[in-house]
GROMACS .gro file of N, CA, C and O in nm:
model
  412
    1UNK      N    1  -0.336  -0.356   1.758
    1UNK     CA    2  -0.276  -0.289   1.644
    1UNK      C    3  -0.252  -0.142   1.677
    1UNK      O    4  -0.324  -0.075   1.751
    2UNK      N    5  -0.110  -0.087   1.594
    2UNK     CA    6  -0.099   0.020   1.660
    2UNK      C    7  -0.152   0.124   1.591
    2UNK      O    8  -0.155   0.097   1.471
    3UNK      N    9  -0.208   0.264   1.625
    3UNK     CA   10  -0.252   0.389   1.561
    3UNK      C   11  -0.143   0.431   1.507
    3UNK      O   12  -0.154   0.548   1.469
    4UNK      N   13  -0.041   0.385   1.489
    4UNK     CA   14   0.106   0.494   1.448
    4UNK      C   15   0.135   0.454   1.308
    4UNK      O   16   0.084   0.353   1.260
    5UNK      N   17   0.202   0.517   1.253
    5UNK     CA   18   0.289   0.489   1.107
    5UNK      C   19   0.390   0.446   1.164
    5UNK      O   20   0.455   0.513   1.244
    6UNK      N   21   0.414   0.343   1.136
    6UNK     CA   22   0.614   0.314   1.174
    6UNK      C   23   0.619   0.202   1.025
    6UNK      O   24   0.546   0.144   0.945
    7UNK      N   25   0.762   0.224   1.063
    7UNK     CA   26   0.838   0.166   0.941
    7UNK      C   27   0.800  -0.019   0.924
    7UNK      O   28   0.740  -0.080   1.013
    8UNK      N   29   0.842  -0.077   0.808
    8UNK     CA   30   0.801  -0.178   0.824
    8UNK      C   31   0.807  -0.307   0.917
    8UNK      O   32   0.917  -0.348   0.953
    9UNK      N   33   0.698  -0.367   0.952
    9UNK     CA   34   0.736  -0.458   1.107
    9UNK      C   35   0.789  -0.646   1.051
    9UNK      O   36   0.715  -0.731   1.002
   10UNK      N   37   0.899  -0.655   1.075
   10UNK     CA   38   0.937  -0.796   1.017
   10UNK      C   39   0.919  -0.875   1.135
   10UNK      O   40   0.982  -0.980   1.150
   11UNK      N   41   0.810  -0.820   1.246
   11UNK     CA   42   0.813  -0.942   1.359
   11UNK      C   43   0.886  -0.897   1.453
   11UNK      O   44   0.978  -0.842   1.393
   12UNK      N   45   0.913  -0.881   1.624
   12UNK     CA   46   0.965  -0.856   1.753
   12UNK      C   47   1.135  -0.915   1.719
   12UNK      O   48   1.236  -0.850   1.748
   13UNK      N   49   1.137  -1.028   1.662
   13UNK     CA   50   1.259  -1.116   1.650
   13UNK      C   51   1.380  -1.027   1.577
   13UNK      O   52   1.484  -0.977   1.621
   14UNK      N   53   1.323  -1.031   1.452
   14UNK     CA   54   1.357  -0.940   1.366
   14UNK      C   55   1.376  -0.774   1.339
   14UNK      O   56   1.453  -0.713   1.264
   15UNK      N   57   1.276  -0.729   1.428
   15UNK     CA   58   1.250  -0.573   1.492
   15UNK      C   59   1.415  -0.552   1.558
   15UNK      O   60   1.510  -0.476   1.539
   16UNK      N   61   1.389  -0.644   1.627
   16UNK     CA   62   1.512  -0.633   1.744
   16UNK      C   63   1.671  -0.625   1.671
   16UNK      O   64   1.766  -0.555   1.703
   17UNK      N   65   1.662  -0.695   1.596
   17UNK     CA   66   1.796  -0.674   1.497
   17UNK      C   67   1.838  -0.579   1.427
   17UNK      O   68   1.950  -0.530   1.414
   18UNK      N   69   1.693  -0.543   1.359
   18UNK     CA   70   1.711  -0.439   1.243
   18UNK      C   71   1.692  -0.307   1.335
   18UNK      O   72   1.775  -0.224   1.298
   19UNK      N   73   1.646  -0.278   1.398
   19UNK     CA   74   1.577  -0.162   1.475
   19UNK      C   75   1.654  -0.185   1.601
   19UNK      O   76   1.708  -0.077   1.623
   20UNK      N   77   1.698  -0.294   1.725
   20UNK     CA   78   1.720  -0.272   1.793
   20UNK      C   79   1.625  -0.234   1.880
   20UNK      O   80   1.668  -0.221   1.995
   21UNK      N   81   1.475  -0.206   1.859
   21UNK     CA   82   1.379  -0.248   1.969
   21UNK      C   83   1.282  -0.384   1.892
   21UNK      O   84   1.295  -0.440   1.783
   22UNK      N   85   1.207  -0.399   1.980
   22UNK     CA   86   1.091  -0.500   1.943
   22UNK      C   87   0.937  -0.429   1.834
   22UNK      O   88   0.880  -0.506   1.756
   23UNK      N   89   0.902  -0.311   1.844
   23UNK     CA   90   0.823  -0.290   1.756
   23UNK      C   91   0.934  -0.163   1.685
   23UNK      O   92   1.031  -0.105   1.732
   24UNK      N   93   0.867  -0.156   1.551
   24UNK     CA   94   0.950  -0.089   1.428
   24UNK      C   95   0.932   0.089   1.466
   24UNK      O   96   0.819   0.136   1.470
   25UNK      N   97   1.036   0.164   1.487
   25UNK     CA   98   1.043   0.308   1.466
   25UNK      C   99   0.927   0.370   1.404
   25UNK      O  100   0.900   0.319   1.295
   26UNK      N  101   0.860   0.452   1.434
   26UNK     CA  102   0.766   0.558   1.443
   26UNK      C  103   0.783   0.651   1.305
   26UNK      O  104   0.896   0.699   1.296
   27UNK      N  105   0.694   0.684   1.198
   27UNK     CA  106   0.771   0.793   1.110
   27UNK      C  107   0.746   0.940   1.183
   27UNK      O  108   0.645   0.953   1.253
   28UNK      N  109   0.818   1.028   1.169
   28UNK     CA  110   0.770   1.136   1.268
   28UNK      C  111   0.737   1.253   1.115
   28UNK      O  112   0.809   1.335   1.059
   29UNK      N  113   0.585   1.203   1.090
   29UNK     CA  114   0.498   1.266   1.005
   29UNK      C  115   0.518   1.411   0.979
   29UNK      O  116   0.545   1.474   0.877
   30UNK      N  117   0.488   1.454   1.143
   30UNK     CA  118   0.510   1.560   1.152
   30UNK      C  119   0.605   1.634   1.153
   30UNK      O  120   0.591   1.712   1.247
   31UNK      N  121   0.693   1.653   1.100
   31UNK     CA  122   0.843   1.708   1.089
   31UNK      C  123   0.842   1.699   0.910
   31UNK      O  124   0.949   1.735   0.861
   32UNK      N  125   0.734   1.657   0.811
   32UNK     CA  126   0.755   1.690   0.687
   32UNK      C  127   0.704   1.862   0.644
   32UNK      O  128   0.589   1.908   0.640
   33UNK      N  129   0.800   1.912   0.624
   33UNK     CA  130   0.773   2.039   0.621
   33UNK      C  131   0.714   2.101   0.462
   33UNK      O  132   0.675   2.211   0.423
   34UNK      N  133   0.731   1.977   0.404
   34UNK     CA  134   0.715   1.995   0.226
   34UNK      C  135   0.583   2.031   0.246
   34UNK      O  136   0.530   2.041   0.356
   35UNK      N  137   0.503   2.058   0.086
   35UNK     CA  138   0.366   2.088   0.116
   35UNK      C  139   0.388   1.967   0.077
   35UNK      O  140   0.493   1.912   0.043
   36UNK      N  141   0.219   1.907   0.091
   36UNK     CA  142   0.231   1.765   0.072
   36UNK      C  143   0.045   1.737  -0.036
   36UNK      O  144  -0.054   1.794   0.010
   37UNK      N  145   0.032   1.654  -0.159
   37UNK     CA  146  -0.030   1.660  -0.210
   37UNK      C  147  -0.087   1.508  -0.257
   37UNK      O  148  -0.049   1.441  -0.352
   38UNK      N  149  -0.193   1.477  -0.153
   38UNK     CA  150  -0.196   1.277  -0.155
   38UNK      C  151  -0.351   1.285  -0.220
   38UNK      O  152  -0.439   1.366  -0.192
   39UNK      N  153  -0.355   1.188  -0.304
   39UNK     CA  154  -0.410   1.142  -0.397
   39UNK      C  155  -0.419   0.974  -0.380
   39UNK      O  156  -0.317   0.908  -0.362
   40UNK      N  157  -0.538   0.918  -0.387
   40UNK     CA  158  -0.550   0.764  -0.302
   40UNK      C  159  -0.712   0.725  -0.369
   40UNK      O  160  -0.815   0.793  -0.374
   41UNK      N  161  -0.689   0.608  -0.409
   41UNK     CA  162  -0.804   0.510  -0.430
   41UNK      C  163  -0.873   0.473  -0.328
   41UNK      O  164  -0.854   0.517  -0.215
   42UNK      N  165  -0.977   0.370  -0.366
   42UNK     CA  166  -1.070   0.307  -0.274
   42UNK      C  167  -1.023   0.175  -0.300
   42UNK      O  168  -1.027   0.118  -0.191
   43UNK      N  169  -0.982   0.095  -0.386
   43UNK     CA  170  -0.974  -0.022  -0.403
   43UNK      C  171  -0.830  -0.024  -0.401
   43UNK      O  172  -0.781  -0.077  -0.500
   44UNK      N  173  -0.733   0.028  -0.301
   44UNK     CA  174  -0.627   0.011  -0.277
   44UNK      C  175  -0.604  -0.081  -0.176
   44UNK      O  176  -0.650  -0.060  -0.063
   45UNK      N  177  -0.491  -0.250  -0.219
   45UNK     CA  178  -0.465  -0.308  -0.136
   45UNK      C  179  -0.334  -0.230  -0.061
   45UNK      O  180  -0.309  -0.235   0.059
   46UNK      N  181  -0.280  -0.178  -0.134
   46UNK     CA  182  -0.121  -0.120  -0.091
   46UNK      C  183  -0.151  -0.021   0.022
   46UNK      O  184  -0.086  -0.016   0.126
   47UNK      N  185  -0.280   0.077  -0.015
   47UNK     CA  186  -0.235   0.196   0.071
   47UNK      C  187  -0.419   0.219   0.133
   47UNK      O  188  -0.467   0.330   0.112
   48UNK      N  189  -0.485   0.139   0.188
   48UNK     CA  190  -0.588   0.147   0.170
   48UNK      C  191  -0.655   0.267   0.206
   48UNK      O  192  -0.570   0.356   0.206
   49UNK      N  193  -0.801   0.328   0.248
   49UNK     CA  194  -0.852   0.409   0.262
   49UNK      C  195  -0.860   0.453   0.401
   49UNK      O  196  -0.842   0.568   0.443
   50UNK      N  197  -0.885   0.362   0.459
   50UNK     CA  198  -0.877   0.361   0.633
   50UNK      C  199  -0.757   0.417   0.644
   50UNK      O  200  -0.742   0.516   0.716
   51UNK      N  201  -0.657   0.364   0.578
   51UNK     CA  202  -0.529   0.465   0.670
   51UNK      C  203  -0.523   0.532   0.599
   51UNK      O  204  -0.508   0.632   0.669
   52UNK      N  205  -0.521   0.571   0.490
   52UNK     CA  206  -0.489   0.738   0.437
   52UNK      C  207  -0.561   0.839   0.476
   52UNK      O  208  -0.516   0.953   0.478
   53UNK      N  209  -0.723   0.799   0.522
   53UNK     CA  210  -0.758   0.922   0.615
   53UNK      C  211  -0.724   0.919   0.775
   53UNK      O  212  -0.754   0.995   0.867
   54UNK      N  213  -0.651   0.799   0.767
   54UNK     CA  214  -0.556   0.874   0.921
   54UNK      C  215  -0.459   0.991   0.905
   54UNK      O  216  -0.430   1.076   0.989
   55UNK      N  217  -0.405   0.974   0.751
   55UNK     CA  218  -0.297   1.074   0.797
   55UNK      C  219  -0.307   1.224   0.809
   55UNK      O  220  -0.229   1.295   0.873
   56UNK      N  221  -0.421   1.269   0.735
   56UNK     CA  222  -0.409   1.425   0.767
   56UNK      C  223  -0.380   1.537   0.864
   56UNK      O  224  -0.341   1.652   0.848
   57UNK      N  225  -0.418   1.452   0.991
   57UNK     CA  226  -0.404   1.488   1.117
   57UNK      C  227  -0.245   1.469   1.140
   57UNK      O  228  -0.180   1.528   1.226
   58UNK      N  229  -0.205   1.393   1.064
   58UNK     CA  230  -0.021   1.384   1.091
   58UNK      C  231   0.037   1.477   1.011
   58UNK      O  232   0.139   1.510   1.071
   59UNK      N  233   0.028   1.548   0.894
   59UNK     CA  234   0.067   1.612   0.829
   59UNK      C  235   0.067   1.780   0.819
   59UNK      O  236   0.045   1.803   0.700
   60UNK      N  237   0.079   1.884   0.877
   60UNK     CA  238   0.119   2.009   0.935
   60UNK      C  239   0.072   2.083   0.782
   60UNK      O  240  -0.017   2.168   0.784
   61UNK      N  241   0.141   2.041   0.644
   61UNK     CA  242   0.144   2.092   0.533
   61UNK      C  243   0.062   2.035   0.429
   61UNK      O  244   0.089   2.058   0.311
   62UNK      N  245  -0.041   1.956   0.465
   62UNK     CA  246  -0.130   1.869   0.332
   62UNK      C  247  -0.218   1.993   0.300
   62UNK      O  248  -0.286   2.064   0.375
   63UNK      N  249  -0.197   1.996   0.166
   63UNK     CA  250  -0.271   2.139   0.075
   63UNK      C  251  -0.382   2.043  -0.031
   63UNK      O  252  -0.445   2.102  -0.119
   64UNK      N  253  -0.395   1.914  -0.013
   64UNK     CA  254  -0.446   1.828  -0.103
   64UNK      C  255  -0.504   1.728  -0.044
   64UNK      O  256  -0.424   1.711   0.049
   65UNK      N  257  -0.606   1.629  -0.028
   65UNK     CA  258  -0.640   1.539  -0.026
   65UNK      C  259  -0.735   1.511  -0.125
   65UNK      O  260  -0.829   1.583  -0.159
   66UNK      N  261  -0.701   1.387  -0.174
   66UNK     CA  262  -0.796   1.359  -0.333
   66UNK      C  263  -0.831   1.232  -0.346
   66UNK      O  264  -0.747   1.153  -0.390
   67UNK      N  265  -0.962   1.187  -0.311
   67UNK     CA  266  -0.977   1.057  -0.327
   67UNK      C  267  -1.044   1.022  -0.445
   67UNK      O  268  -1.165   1.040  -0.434
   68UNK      N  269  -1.026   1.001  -0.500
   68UNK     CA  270  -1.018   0.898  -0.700
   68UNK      C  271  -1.179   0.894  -0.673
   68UNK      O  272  -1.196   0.834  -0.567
   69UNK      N  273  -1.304   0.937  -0.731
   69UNK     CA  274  -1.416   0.925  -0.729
   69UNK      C  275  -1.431   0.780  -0.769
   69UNK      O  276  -1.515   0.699  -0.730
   70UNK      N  277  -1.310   0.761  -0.873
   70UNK     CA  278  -1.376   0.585  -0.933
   70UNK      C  279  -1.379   0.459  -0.822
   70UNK      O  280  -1.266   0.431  -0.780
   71UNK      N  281  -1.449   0.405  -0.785
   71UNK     CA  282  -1.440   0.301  -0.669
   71UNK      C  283  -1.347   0.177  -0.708
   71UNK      O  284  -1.287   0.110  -0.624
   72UNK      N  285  -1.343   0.157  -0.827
   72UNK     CA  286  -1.226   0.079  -0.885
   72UNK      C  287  -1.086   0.088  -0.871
   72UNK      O  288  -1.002  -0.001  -0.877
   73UNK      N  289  -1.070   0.261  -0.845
   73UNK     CA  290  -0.894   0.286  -0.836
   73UNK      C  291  -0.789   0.193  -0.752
   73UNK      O  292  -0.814   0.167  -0.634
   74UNK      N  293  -0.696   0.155  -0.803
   74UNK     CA  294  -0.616   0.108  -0.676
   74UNK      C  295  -0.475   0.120  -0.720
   74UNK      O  296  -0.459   0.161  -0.835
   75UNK      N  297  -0.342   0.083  -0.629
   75UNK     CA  298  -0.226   0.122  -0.650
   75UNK      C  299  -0.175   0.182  -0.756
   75UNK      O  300  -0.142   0.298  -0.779
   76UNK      N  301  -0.173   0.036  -0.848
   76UNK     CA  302  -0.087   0.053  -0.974
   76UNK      C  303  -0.235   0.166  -1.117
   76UNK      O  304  -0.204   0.213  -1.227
   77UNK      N  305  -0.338   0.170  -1.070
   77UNK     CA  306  -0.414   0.261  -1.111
   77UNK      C  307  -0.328   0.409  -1.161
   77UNK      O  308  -0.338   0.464  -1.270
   78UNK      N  309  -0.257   0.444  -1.061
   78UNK     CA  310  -0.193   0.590  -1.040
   78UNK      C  311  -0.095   0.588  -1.174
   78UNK      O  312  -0.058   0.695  -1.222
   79UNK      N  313  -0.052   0.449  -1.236
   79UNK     CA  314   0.066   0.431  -1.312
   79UNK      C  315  -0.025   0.396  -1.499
   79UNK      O  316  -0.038   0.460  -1.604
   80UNK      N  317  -0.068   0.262  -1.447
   80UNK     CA  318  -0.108   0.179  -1.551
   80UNK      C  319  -0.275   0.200  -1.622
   80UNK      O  320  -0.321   0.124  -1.706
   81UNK      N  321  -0.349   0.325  -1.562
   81UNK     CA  322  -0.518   0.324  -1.537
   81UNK      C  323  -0.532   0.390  -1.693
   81UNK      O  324  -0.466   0.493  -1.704
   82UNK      N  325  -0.607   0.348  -1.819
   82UNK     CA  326  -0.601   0.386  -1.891
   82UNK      C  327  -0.672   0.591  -1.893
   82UNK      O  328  -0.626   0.687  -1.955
   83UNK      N  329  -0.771   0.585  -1.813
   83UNK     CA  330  -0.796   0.699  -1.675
   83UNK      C  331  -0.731   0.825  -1.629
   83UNK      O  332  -0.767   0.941  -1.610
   84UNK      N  333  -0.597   0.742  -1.617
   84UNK     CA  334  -0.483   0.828  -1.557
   84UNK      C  335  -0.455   0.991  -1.569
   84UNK      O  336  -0.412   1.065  -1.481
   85UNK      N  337  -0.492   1.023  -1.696
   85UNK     CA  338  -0.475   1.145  -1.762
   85UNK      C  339  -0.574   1.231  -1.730
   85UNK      O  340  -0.569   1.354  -1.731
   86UNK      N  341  -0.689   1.141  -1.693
   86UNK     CA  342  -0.778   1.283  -1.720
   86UNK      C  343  -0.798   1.283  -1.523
   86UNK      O  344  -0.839   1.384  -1.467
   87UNK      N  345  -0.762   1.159  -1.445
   87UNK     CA  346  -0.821   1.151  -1.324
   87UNK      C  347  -0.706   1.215  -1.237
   87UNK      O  348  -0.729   1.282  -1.136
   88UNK      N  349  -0.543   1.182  -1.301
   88UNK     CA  350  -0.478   1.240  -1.201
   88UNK      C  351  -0.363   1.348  -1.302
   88UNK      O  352  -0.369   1.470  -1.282
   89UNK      N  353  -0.290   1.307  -1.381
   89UNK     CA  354  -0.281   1.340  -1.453
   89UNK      C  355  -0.320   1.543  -1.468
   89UNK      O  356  -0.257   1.638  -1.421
   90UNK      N  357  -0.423   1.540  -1.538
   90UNK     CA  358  -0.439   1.656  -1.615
   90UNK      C  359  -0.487   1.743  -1.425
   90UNK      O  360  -0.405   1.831  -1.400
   91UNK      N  361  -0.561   1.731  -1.347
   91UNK     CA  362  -0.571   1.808  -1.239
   91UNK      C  363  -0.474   1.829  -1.166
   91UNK      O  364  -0.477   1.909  -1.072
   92UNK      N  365  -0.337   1.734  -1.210
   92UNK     CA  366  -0.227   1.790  -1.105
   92UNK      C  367  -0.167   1.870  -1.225
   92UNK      O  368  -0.105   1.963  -1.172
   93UNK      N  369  -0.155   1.879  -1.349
   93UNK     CA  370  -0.076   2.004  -1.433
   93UNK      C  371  -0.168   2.143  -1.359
   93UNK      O  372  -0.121   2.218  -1.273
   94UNK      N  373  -0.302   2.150  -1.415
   94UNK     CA  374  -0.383   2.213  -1.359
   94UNK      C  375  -0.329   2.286  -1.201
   94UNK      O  376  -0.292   2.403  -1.188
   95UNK      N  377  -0.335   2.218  -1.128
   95UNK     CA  378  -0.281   2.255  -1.001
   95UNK      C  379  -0.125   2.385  -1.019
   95UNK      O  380  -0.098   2.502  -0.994
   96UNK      N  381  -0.071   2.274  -1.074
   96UNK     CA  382   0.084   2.351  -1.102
   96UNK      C  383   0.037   2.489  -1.216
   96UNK      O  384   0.120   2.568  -1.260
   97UNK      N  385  -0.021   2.490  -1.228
   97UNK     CA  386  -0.056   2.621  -1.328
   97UNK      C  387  -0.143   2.705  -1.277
   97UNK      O  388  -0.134   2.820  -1.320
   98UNK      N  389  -0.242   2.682  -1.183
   98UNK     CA  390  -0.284   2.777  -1.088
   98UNK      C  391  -0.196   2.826  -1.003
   98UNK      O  392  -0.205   2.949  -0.999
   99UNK      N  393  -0.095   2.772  -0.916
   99UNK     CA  394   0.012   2.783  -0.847
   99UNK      C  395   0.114   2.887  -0.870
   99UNK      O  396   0.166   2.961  -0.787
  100UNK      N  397   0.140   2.874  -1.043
  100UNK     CA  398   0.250   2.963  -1.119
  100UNK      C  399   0.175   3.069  -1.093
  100UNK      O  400   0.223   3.153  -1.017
  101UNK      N  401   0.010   3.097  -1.161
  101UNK     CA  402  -0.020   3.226  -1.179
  101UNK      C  403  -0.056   3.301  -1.082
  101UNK      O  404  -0.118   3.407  -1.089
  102UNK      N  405   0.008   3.206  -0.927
  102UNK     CA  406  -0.060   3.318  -0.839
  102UNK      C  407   0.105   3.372  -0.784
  102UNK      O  408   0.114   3.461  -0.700
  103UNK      N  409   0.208   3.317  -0.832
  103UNK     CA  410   0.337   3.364  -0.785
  103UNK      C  411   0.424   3.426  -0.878
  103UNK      O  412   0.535   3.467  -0.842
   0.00000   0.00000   0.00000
């Protein structure tokens, strides 16, 4: 298995068609120049924990990493968590309002 982010892998067969090589294109992380502000569960099937603390080391501009204290959080959490407000919600207004008052 590979250490890299690349795009999604539909298989060597399929790679080869869509991509034109056999494993799927690389994201080149590092070239996001945005600041970047990731926020991630523990009970995420989508985005799990193991790889989201791979990425920091890929990211040049992460001003944030925030992992959901609740061990329950997972994907659709971020959307549907009755939670939402006070866990992600109200600390990212927060954020944006410390931000204003320092510019």
């Amino acid at each position: 298995m590979s250490n890299k982010f690349r795009q999604y892998d539909f298989g060597s067969k399929k790679n080869k068609k869509e991509y034109k090589q056999e494993e799927p294109p690389e994201y080149p992380l590092e070239k996001i120049t945005a600041n970047t502000f990731l926020y991630y569960g523990l009970n995420d099937g989508s985005a799990n924990s193991k790889d989201m603390k791979r990425l920091p080391g890929y990211l040049p501009n992460l001003r944030l990493f925030y992992e959901v204290p609740n061990p329950t959080w997972g994907h659709l959490d971020f959307i549907f968590a009755k939670q939402v407000k006070e866990e992600i919600n109200e600390p990212v207004i927060q954020y944006c309002k410390d931000y204003e008052d320092q510019y």
